[in-house]
PDB file of N, CA and C in Angstrom:
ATOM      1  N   UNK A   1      23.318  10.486-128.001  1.00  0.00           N
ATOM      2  CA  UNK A   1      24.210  11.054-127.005  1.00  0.00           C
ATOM      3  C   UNK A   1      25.650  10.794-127.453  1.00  0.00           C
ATOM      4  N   UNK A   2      26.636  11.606-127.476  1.00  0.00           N
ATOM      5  CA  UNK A   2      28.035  11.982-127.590  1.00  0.00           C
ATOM      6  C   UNK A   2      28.446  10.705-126.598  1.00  0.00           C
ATOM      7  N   UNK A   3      29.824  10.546-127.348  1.00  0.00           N
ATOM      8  CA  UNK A   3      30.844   9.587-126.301  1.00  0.00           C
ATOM      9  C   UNK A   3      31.390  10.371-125.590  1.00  0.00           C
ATOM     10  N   UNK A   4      31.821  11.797-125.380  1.00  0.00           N
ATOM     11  CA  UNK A   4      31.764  12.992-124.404  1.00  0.00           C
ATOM     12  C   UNK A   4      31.266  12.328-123.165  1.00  0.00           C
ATOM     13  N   UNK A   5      29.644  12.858-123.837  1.00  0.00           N
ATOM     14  CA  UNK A   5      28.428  12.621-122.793  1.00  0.00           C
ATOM     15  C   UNK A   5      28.584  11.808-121.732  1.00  0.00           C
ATOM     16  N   UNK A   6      29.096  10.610-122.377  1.00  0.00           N
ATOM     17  CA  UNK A   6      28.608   9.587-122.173  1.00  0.00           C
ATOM     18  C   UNK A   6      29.679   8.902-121.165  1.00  0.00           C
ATOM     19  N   UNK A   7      30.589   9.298-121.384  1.00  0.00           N
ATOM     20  CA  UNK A   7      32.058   9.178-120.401  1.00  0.00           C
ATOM     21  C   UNK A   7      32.135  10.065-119.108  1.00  0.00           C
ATOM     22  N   UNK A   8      31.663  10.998-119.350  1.00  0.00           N
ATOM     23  CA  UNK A   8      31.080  12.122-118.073  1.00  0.00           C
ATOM     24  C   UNK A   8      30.524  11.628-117.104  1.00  0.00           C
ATOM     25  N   UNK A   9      29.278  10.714-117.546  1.00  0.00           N
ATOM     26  CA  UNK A   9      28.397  10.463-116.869  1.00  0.00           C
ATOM     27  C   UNK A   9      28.508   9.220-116.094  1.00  0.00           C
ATOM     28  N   UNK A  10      29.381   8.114-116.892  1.00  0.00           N
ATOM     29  CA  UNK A  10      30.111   7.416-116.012  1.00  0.00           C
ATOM     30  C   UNK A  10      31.013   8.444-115.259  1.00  0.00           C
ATOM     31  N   UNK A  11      31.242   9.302-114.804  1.00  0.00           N
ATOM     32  CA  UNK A  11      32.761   9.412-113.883  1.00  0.00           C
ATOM     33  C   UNK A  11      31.655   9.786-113.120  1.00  0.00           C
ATOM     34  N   UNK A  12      30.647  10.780-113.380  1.00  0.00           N
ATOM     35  CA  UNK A  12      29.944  11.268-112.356  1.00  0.00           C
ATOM     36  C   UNK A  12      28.953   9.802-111.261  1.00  0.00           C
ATOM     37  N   UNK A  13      28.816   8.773-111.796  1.00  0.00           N
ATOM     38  CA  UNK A  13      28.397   7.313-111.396  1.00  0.00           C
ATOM     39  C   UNK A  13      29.208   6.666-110.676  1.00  0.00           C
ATOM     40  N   UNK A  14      30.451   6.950-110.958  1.00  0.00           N
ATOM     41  CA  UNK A  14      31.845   6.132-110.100  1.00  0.00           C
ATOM     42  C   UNK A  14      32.075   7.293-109.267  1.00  0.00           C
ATOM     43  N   UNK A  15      31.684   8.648-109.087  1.00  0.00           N
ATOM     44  CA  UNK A  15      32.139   9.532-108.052  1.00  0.00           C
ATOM     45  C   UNK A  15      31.130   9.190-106.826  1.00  0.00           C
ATOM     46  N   UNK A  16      29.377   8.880-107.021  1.00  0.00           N
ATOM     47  CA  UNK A  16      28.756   8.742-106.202  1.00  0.00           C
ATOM     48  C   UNK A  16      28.919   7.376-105.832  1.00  0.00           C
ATOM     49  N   UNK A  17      29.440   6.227-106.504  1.00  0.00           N
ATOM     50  CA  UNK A  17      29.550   4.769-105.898  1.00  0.00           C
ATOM     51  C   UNK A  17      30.720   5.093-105.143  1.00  0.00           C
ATOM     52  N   UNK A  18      31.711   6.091-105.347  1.00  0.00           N
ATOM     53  CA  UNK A  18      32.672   6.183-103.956  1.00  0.00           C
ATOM     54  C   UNK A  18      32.001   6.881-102.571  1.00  0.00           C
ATOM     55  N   UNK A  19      30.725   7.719-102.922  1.00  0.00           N
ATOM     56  CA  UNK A  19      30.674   8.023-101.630  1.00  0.00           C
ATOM     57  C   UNK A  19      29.537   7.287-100.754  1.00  0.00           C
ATOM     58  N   UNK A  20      29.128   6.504-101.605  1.00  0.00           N
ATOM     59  CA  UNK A  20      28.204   5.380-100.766  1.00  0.00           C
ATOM     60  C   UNK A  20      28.878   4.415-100.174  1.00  0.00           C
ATOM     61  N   UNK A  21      29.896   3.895-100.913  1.00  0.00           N
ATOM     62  CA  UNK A  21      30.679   2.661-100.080  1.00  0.00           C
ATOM     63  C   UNK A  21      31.197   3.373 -99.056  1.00  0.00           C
ATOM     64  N   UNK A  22      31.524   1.994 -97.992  1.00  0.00           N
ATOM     65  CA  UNK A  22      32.095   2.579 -96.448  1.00  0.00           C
ATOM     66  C   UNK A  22      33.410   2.085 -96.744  1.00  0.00           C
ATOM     67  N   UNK A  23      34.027   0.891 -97.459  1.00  0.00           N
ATOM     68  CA  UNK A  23      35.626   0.270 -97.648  1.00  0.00           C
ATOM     69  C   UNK A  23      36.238   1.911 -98.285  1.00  0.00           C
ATOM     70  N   UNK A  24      37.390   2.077 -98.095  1.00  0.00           N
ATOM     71  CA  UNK A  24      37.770   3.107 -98.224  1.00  0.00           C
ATOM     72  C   UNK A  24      38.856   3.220 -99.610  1.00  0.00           C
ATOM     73  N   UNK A  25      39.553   1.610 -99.472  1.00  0.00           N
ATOM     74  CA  UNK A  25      39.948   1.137-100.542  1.00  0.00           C
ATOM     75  C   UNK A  25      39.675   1.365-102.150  1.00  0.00           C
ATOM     76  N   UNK A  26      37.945   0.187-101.482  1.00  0.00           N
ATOM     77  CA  UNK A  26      37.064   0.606-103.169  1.00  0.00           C
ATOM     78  C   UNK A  26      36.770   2.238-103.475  1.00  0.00           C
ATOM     79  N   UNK A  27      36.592   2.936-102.239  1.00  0.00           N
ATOM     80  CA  UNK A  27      36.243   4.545-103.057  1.00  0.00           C
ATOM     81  C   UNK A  27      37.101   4.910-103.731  1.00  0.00           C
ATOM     82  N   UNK A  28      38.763   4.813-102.984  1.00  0.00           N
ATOM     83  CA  UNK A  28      39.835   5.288-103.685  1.00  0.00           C
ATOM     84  C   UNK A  28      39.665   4.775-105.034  1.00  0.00           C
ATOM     85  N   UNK A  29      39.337   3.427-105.272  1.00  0.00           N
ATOM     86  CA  UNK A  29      39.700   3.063-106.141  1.00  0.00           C
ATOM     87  C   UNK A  29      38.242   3.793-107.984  1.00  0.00           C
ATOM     88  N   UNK A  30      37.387   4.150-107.050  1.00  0.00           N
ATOM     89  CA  UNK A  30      36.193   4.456-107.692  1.00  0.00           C
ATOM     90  C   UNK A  30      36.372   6.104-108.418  1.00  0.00           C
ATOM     91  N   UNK A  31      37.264   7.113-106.844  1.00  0.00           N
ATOM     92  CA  UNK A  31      37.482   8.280-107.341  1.00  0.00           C
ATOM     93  C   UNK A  31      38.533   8.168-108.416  1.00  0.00           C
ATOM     94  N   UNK A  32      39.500   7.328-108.267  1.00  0.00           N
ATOM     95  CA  UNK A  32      40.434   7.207-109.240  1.00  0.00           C
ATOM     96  C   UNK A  32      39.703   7.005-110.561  1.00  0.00           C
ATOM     97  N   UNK A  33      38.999   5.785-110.883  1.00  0.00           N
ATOM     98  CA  UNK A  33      38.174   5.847-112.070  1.00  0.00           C
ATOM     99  C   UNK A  33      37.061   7.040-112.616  1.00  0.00           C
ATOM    100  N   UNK A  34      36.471   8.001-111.832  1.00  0.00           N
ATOM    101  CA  UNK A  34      36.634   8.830-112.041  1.00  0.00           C
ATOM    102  C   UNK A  34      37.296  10.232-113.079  1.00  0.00           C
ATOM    103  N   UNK A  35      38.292  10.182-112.094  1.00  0.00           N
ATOM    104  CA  UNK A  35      39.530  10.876-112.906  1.00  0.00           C
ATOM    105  C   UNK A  35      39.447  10.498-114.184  1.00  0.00           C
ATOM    106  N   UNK A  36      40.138   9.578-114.260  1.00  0.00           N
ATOM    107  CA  UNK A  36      40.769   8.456-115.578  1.00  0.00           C
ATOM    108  C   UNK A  36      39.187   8.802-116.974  1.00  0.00           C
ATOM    109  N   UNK A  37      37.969   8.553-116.183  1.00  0.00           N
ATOM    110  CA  UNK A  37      37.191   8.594-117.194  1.00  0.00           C
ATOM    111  C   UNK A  37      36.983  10.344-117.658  1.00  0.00           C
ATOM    112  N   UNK A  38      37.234  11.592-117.072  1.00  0.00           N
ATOM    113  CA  UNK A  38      37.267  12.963-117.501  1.00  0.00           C
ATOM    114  C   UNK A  38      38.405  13.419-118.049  1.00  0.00           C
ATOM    115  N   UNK A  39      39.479  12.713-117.661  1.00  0.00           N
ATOM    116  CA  UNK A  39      40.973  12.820-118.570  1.00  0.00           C
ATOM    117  C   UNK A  39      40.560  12.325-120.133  1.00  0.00           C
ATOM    118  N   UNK A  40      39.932  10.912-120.320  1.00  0.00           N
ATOM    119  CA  UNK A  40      39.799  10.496-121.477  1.00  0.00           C
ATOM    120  C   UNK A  40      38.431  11.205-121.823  1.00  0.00           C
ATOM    121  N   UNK A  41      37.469  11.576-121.435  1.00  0.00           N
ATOM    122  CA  UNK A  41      36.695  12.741-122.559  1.00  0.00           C
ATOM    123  C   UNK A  41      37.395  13.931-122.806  1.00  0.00           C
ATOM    124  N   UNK A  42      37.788  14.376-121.770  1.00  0.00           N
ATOM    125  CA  UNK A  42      38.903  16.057-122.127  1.00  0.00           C
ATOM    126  C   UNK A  42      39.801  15.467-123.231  1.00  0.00           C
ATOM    127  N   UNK A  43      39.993  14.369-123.422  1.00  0.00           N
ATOM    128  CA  UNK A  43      41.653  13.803-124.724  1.00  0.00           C
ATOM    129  C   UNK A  43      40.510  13.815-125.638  1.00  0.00           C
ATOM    130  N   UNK A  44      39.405  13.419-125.513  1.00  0.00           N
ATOM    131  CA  UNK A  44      38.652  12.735-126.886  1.00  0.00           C
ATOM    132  C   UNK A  44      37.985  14.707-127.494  1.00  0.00           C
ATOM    133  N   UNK A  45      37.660  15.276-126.385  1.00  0.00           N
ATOM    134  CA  UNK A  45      36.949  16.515-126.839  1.00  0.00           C
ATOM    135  C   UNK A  45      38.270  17.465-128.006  1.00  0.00           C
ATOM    136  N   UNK A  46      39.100  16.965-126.875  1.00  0.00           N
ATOM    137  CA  UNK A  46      40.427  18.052-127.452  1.00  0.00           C
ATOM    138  C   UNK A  46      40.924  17.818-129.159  1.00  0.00           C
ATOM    139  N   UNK A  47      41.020  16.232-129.234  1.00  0.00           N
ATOM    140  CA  UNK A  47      40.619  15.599-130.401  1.00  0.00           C
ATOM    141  C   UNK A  47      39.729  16.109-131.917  1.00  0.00           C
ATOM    142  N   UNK A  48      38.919  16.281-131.025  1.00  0.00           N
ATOM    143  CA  UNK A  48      37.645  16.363-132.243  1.00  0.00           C
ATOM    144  C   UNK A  48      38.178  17.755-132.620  1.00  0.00           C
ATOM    145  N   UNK A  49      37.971  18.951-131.752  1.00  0.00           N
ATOM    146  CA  UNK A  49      38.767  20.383-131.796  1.00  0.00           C
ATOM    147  C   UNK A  49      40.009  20.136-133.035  1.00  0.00           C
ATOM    148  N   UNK A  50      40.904  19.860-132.662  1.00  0.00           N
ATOM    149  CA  UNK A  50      41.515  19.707-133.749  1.00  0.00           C
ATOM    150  C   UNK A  50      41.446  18.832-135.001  1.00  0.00           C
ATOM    151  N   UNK A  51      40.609  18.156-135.535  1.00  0.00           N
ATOM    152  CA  UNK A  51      40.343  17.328-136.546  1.00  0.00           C
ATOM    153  C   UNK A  51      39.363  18.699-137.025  1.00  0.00           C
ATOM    154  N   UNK A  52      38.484  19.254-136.274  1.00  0.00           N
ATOM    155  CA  UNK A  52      37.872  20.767-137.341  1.00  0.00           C
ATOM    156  C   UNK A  52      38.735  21.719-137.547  1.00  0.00           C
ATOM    157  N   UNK A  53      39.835  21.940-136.712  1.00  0.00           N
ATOM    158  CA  UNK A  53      40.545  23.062-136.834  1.00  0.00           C
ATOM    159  C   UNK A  53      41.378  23.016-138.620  1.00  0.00           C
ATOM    160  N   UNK A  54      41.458  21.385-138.619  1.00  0.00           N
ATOM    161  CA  UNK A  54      42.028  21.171-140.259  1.00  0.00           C
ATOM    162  C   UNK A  54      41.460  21.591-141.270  1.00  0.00           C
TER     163      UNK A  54
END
């Protein structure tokens, strides 16, 4: 499995541990990680794209 993959699937893991918790705090803090982990596969995908484009 791809480090893509594999970063995805954590965000998609930290999106459902925000909607199980009831503290509202930790979700924020869970959707935020989230984010953070699909920003850094979209940087890493965008990456690779250009290292073939050379």
């Amino acid at each position: 499995m791809g480090v893509v993959k594999q970063i995805k699937k954590q965000a998609v893991v930290a999106e459902q541990a925000a909607a199980r918790t009831a503290d509202a705090f930790v979700a924020d803090q869970m959707k935020s990680l989230a984010e953070a982990f699909r920003a850094q596969a979209d940087t890493i995908k965008k990456q690779k794209k250009q290292k073939k484009k050379k």
